[in-house]
Every structure is written in structure tokens, then in C-alpha cells.
Amino acid sequence: EAQVTQNPRYLITVTGKKLTVTCSQNMNHEYMSWYRQDPGLGLRQIYYSMNVEVTDKGDVPEGYKVSRKEKRNFPLILESPSPNQTSLYFCASSLWVKGGELFFGEGSRLTVL
Amino acid sequence: DAKTTQPTSMDCAEGRAANLPCNHSTISGNEYVYWYRQIHSQGPQYIIHGLKNNETNEMASLIITEDRKSSTLILPHATLRDTAVYYCIALMNRDDKIIFGKGTRLHILP
């Protein structure tokens, strides 16, 4: 089954404790992206990647890192999480030539205390 | 990407057609109009997209005006399960930044 898988789905952590949210897709998609969603602010793009070893900042990249060492994986790294990074996070992927047809993961709800 | 404008919220009676408008007056000739929906806090789901012609699939129909400055997503027979936030975005193939606005919250009323 074609899917985008995120882990963990739910996480409560404390300020400053490094964490990684993994994202994996099984559709051989070139394009992958991370979004965060907060009440009243809609979906905001954090980082995106057009292919292996190619990443770029979205609208809200501060406090996040990403890497794209393999085509299928695009982890989101919070080196020193802060409470303002409490949010619902979504990973998405698409074929580059069909850029608008994004497939989204189920979301990861992160709480930073 | 062209900016899109959608109403904040809409109501529709169950069984009726839900018509969701989107304005994209600055859309360029090679930008497509895409629609997504997000049910509760699930990941957004692709619905349909189009360039110039009207499009239909098993989920919905997309009507794009001749000048391409606006479009309407039509859910022909709305059910309670269609209650969701609907996003309209405009972008080219191979666009890298894909930006979602705040969408339209559609309430289907029993």
C-alpha cells in the first residue's frame, strides 16, 4: 500500500531534549516536505527536499533541521525543542512531475513542556 | 505561487451539492489549481486539480472560470463525512514551495 509513515505519532518531551520525527515513503517520490499546523495558522511549510541531498527552507525553518540521505526518508530534527514547537506535524511527498499531488502522513502530535 | 482566497467557513445541508469557491486572480498561465481536504486532524488528502478545463473524478468536480481567476469545487451529494477543511492552492508542476492557506471549513448539516 502506498503510504507516508511518520513516527512517533504522539510525543511529550521537555525543553532542550533533542528529538527526531521520522518520515518514510514507499512510492519512490522525489519531493518530500514537512509542515506544522497550529490553531488559526493553518499549515505552514518547515522544510522541503526536491531529491536526495537537496533540501531547502520553507516558511518556518527556525529551530528545525532535516536531512535527505536516502530517497525514502526525510527525518525532522529538533535539536533543542522549545514550547513554541508544540504542534501537529505532517510529512508529505510527491512525484516531482506531479508536484501538487501530495501524499500526507497521519501526523505527529508533539508537546514540549 | 498565486495567492488564493477562500471563505473562512460554509454550511451545506446533507444530500445537497456543496459548492466551495476559490479566488486566484493572480494565477499565471502554467499554474494549476489544486484542492485538498483535511478531516479533523488527519493528514490533508488530495481531491482534484485542473489547469483550464473542468475536471471530474469520483470525489468531486472542479469548475474553473474561463479567465482562470476563480474556481469552484463541487461535492455533488454532500454527506456528514464531507465535513472538513478544504484548501485551494495554485502552483506549477515542479514547484518547490507548496503553500497552504487557511482553507474553508465546511460544515455539513444533517
mmCIF file of C-alpha atoms in Angstrom:
data_model
loop_
_atom_site.group_PDB
_atom_site.id
_atom_site.type_symbol
_atom_site.label_atom_id
_atom_site.label_comp_id
_atom_site.label_asym_id
_atom_site.label_seq_id
_atom_site.Cartn_x
_atom_site.Cartn_y
_atom_site.Cartn_z
ATOM 1 C CA GLU A 1 0.000 0.000 0.000
ATOM 2 C CA ALA A 2 1.290 3.442 -0.947
ATOM 3 C CA GLN A 3 1.866 5.451 2.181
ATOM 4 C CA VAL A 4 3.801 8.044 4.104
ATOM 5 C CA THR A 5 4.677 6.844 7.587
ATOM 6 C CA GLN A 6 5.568 9.140 10.455
ATOM 7 C CA ASN A 7 6.881 8.205 13.880
ATOM 8 C CA PRO A 8 6.177 8.852 16.630
ATOM 9 C CA ARG A 9 2.524 9.736 16.278
ATOM 10 C CA TYR A 10 2.418 11.278 19.734
ATOM 11 C CA LEU A 11 5.253 12.563 21.865
ATOM 12 C CA ILE A 12 5.550 14.578 25.058
ATOM 13 C CA THR A 13 9.039 15.833 25.784
ATOM 14 C CA VAL A 14 10.832 18.504 27.746
ATOM 15 C CA THR A 15 12.603 21.651 26.650
ATOM 16 C CA GLY A 16 16.054 21.042 25.274
ATOM 17 C CA LYS A 17 15.855 17.290 24.808
ATOM 18 C CA LYS A 18 16.781 16.526 21.212
ATOM 19 C CA LEU A 19 14.263 14.560 19.247
ATOM 20 C CA THR A 20 13.740 13.244 15.740
ATOM 21 C CA VAL A 21 10.474 12.672 13.948
ATOM 22 C CA THR A 22 10.943 10.138 11.192
ATOM 23 C CA CYS A 23 9.160 10.147 7.841
ATOM 24 C CA SER A 24 9.316 7.404 5.277
ATOM 25 C CA GLN A 25 7.518 6.948 1.957
ATOM 26 C CA ASN A 26 7.324 3.831 -0.226
ATOM 27 C CA MET A 27 6.332 5.485 -3.511
ATOM 28 C CA ASN A 28 9.781 6.439 -4.826
ATOM 29 C CA HIS A 29 8.815 10.103 -4.638
ATOM 30 C CA GLU A 30 11.482 12.711 -5.241
ATOM 31 C CA TYR A 31 9.779 15.531 -3.353
ATOM 32 C CA MET A 32 9.257 15.478 0.401
ATOM 33 C CA SER A 33 8.205 18.197 2.792
ATOM 34 C CA TRP A 34 7.439 18.911 6.434
ATOM 35 C CA TYR A 35 4.561 21.079 7.658
ATOM 36 C CA ARG A 36 3.402 22.175 11.052
ATOM 37 C CA GLN A 37 -0.177 23.018 11.887
ATOM 38 C CA ASP A 38 -1.256 25.302 14.680
ATOM 39 C CA PRO A 39 -4.752 26.564 15.551
ATOM 40 C CA GLY A 40 -5.654 29.610 13.485
ATOM 41 C CA LEU A 41 -2.438 29.476 11.449
ATOM 42 C CA GLY A 42 -3.168 26.680 9.008
ATOM 43 C CA LEU A 43 -0.448 24.510 7.501
ATOM 44 C CA ARG A 44 2.985 26.098 7.358
ATOM 45 C CA GLN A 45 5.912 24.620 5.488
ATOM 46 C CA ILE A 46 9.068 23.976 7.517
ATOM 47 C CA TYR A 47 11.500 22.372 5.082
ATOM 48 C CA TYR A 48 11.290 20.586 1.782
ATOM 49 C CA SER A 49 13.516 18.391 -0.337
ATOM 50 C CA MET A 50 13.460 18.003 -4.085
ATOM 51 C CA ASN A 51 15.682 14.930 -4.071
ATOM 52 C CA VAL A 52 18.456 13.156 -2.188
ATOM 53 C CA GLU A 53 20.925 15.591 -0.618
ATOM 54 C CA VAL A 54 18.810 18.576 -1.747
ATOM 55 C CA THR A 55 16.931 20.411 0.982
ATOM 56 C CA ASP A 56 15.654 23.950 1.383
ATOM 57 C CA LYS A 57 13.878 26.118 3.900
ATOM 58 C CA GLY A 58 10.166 26.681 3.911
ATOM 59 C CA ASP A 59 8.391 29.489 5.696
ATOM 60 C CA VAL A 60 9.133 28.489 9.312
ATOM 61 C CA PRO A 61 12.507 26.656 9.434
ATOM 62 C CA GLU A 62 13.848 28.156 12.675
ATOM 63 C CA GLY A 63 14.603 25.539 15.296
ATOM 64 C CA TYR A 64 14.451 22.603 12.882
ATOM 65 C CA LYS A 65 16.893 20.590 10.818
ATOM 66 C CA VAL A 66 16.307 17.981 8.145
ATOM 67 C CA SER A 67 18.369 15.555 6.133
ATOM 68 C CA ARG A 68 17.736 13.558 2.978
ATOM 69 C CA LYS A 69 20.358 10.841 2.736
ATOM 70 C CA GLU A 70 18.010 8.336 1.140
ATOM 71 C CA LYS A 71 15.137 8.929 -1.203
ATOM 72 C CA ARG A 72 12.545 7.301 1.006
ATOM 73 C CA ASN A 73 13.401 9.021 4.320
ATOM 74 C CA PHE A 74 13.166 12.642 5.412
ATOM 75 C CA PRO A 75 13.591 12.994 9.186
ATOM 76 C CA LEU A 76 12.759 16.211 11.039
ATOM 77 C CA ILE A 77 15.206 17.024 13.815
ATOM 78 C CA LEU A 78 14.569 19.318 16.753
ATOM 79 C CA GLU A 79 17.996 19.861 18.291
ATOM 80 C CA SER A 80 16.743 21.788 21.326
ATOM 81 C CA PRO A 81 12.953 21.761 21.406
ATOM 82 C CA SER A 82 11.108 24.672 22.968
ATOM 83 C CA PRO A 83 7.440 25.014 23.993
ATOM 84 C CA ASN A 84 6.660 27.092 20.881
ATOM 85 C CA GLN A 85 7.395 23.985 18.831
ATOM 86 C CA THR A 86 4.403 22.245 20.364
ATOM 87 C CA SER A 87 2.376 21.485 17.269
ATOM 88 C CA LEU A 88 0.925 18.923 14.897
ATOM 89 C CA TYR A 89 3.472 17.942 12.278
ATOM 90 C CA PHE A 90 2.834 16.452 8.857
ATOM 91 C CA CYS A 91 5.210 14.922 6.380
ATOM 92 C CA ALA A 92 4.247 14.810 2.707
ATOM 93 C CA SER A 93 5.691 13.503 -0.534
ATOM 94 C CA SER A 94 5.003 13.649 -4.243
ATOM 95 C CA LEU A 95 6.405 12.805 -7.615
ATOM 96 C CA TRP A 96 8.351 15.790 -8.846
ATOM 97 C CA VAL A 97 6.473 15.931 -12.129
ATOM 98 C CA LYS A 98 3.167 15.826 -10.265
ATOM 99 C CA GLY A 99 4.260 18.252 -7.603
ATOM 100 C CA GLY A 100 0.830 19.235 -6.460
ATOM 101 C CA GLU A 101 -0.420 15.728 -5.724
ATOM 102 C CA LEU A 102 0.967 15.460 -2.246
ATOM 103 C CA PHE A 103 0.541 12.369 -0.120
ATOM 104 C CA PHE A 104 0.465 13.190 3.579
ATOM 105 C CA GLY A 105 1.336 11.145 6.615
ATOM 106 C CA GLU A 106 -1.067 10.778 9.522
ATOM 107 C CA GLY A 107 0.624 13.427 11.587
ATOM 108 C CA SER A 108 2.792 13.600 14.698
ATOM 109 C CA ARG A 109 1.475 15.498 17.680
ATOM 110 C CA LEU A 110 4.371 16.921 19.646
ATOM 111 C CA THR A 111 4.143 18.579 23.055
ATOM 112 C CA VAL A 112 7.189 20.308 24.513
ATOM 113 C CA LEU A 113 6.948 21.097 28.235
ATOM 114 C CA ASP B 1 2.664 30.641 -6.245
ATOM 115 C CA ALA B 2 -0.519 32.619 -6.909
ATOM 116 C CA LYS B 3 -2.337 33.642 -3.761
ATOM 117 C CA THR B 4 -5.751 32.083 -3.264
ATOM 118 C CA THR B 5 -8.668 33.444 -1.261
ATOM 119 C CA GLN B 6 -11.361 31.264 0.244
ATOM 120 C CA PRO B 7 -14.265 31.919 2.607
ATOM 121 C CA THR B 8 -13.475 31.020 6.180
ATOM 122 C CA SER B 9 -16.454 28.734 6.608
ATOM 123 C CA MET B 10 -19.557 27.438 4.860
ATOM 124 C CA ASP B 11 -22.579 25.323 5.690
ATOM 125 C CA CYS B 12 -24.323 22.828 3.433
ATOM 126 C CA ALA B 13 -27.292 20.549 4.020
ATOM 127 C CA GLU B 14 -26.668 16.845 3.813
ATOM 128 C CA GLY B 15 -27.579 15.458 0.405
ATOM 129 C CA ARG B 16 -27.221 18.792 -1.333
ATOM 130 C CA ALA B 17 -24.353 19.881 -3.546
ATOM 131 C CA ALA B 18 -21.608 21.735 -1.719
ATOM 132 C CA ASN B 19 -20.038 24.471 -3.837
ATOM 133 C CA LEU B 20 -16.766 25.788 -2.452
ATOM 134 C CA PRO B 21 -15.381 28.908 -4.146
ATOM 135 C CA CYS B 22 -11.773 29.958 -4.538
ATOM 136 C CA ASN B 23 -10.382 33.177 -5.963
ATOM 137 C CA HIS B 24 -6.957 33.162 -7.608
ATOM 138 C CA SER B 25 -6.965 36.377 -9.610
ATOM 139 C CA THR B 26 -3.165 36.493 -9.993
ATOM 140 C CA ILE B 27 -2.774 32.946 -11.255
ATOM 141 C CA SER B 28 -0.281 32.526 -14.067
ATOM 142 C CA GLY B 29 -0.864 30.558 -17.229
ATOM 143 C CA ASN B 30 1.073 27.499 -16.143
ATOM 144 C CA GLU B 31 -0.244 27.274 -12.597
ATOM 145 C CA TYR B 32 -2.679 24.527 -11.754
ATOM 146 C CA VAL B 33 -5.485 24.792 -9.232
ATOM 147 C CA TYR B 34 -5.362 22.039 -6.616
ATOM 148 C CA TRP B 35 -7.877 21.124 -3.962
ATOM 149 C CA TYR B 36 -7.246 19.227 -0.754
ATOM 150 C CA ARG B 37 -9.325 18.481 2.278
ATOM 151 C CA GLN B 38 -8.425 17.769 5.876
ATOM 152 C CA ILE B 39 -10.815 15.852 8.066
ATOM 153 C CA HIS B 40 -10.362 16.759 11.720
ATOM 154 C CA SER B 41 -6.611 16.454 12.431
ATOM 155 C CA GLN B 42 -5.815 13.841 9.816
ATOM 156 C CA GLY B 43 -3.291 14.472 7.058
ATOM 157 C CA PRO B 44 -4.696 16.514 4.162
ATOM 158 C CA GLN B 45 -5.998 14.470 1.265
ATOM 159 C CA TYR B 46 -5.643 15.386 -2.389
ATOM 160 C CA ILE B 47 -9.029 15.761 -4.128
ATOM 161 C CA ILE B 48 -8.614 17.088 -7.645
ATOM 162 C CA HIS B 49 -6.707 19.547 -9.778
ATOM 163 C CA GLY B 50 -7.067 21.330 -13.100
ATOM 164 C CA LEU B 51 -5.478 23.852 -15.424
ATOM 165 C CA LYS B 52 -8.146 25.234 -17.745
ATOM 166 C CA ASN B 53 -10.803 22.634 -18.326
ATOM 167 C CA ASN B 54 -13.354 21.447 -15.866
ATOM 168 C CA GLU B 55 -12.425 18.201 -14.192
ATOM 169 C CA THR B 56 -14.370 15.440 -12.504
ATOM 170 C CA ASN B 57 -13.360 12.397 -10.540
ATOM 171 C CA GLU B 58 -15.015 10.050 -8.095
ATOM 172 C CA MET B 59 -14.727 12.563 -5.289
ATOM 173 C CA ALA B 60 -15.650 15.909 -6.798
ATOM 174 C CA SER B 61 -15.889 18.235 -9.763
ATOM 175 C CA LEU B 62 -13.745 21.276 -10.390
ATOM 176 C CA ILE B 63 -15.095 24.198 -12.377
ATOM 177 C CA ILE B 64 -12.541 26.807 -13.479
ATOM 178 C CA THR B 65 -13.760 30.071 -14.974
ATOM 179 C CA GLU B 66 -12.703 30.920 -18.489
ATOM 180 C CA ASP B 67 -10.395 33.707 -17.284
ATOM 181 C CA ARG B 68 -8.994 31.287 -14.660
ATOM 182 C CA LYS B 69 -9.334 33.856 -11.919
ATOM 183 C CA SER B 70 -11.606 31.699 -9.820
ATOM 184 C CA SER B 71 -12.757 28.143 -9.412
ATOM 185 C CA THR B 72 -15.398 26.120 -7.598
ATOM 186 C CA LEU B 73 -15.077 22.699 -6.053
ATOM 187 C CA ILE B 74 -18.350 20.812 -6.160
ATOM 188 C CA LEU B 75 -19.197 17.894 -3.901
ATOM 189 C CA PRO B 76 -22.354 16.682 -5.655
ATOM 190 C CA HIS B 77 -24.140 14.971 -2.779
ATOM 191 C CA ALA B 78 -22.590 16.075 0.474
ATOM 192 C CA THR B 79 -22.574 13.672 3.414
ATOM 193 C CA LEU B 80 -21.635 14.202 7.046
ATOM 194 C CA ARG B 81 -18.261 12.639 6.242
ATOM 195 C CA ASP B 82 -17.506 15.589 3.966
ATOM 196 C CA THR B 83 -17.262 17.877 6.992
ATOM 197 C CA ALA B 84 -13.668 19.082 6.736
ATOM 198 C CA VAL B 85 -11.382 21.997 5.945
ATOM 199 C CA TYR B 86 -10.938 22.413 2.188
ATOM 200 C CA TYR B 87 -7.804 24.008 0.789
ATOM 201 C CA CYS B 88 -7.397 25.568 -2.634
ATOM 202 C CA ILE B 89 -3.843 26.175 -3.817
ATOM 203 C CA ALA B 90 -2.311 27.277 -7.094
ATOM 204 C CA LEU B 91 1.057 26.040 -8.223
ATOM 205 C CA MET B 92 3.078 24.871 -11.150
ATOM 206 C CA ASN B 93 4.341 21.363 -11.669
ATOM 207 C CA ARG B 94 7.810 21.156 -10.187
ATOM 208 C CA ASP B 95 7.083 23.979 -7.757
ATOM 209 C CA ASP B 96 9.175 23.547 -4.657
ATOM 210 C CA LYS B 97 7.422 25.671 -2.058
ATOM 211 C CA ILE B 98 3.875 24.405 -1.722
ATOM 212 C CA ILE B 99 1.956 26.784 0.483
ATOM 213 C CA PHE B 100 -1.446 26.094 2.010
ATOM 214 C CA GLY B 101 -3.672 28.909 3.212
ATOM 215 C CA LYS B 102 -6.242 28.536 5.969
ATOM 216 C CA GLY B 103 -8.892 26.946 3.780
ATOM 217 C CA THR B 104 -12.666 26.812 4.122
ATOM 218 C CA ARG B 105 -14.233 24.941 6.999
ATOM 219 C CA LEU B 106 -17.242 23.136 5.529
ATOM 220 C CA HIS B 107 -19.986 22.030 7.880
ATOM 221 C CA ILE B 108 -22.460 19.501 6.548
ATOM 222 C CA LEU B 109 -25.717 19.868 8.417
ATOM 223 C CA PRO B 110 -27.962 16.831 8.986
#
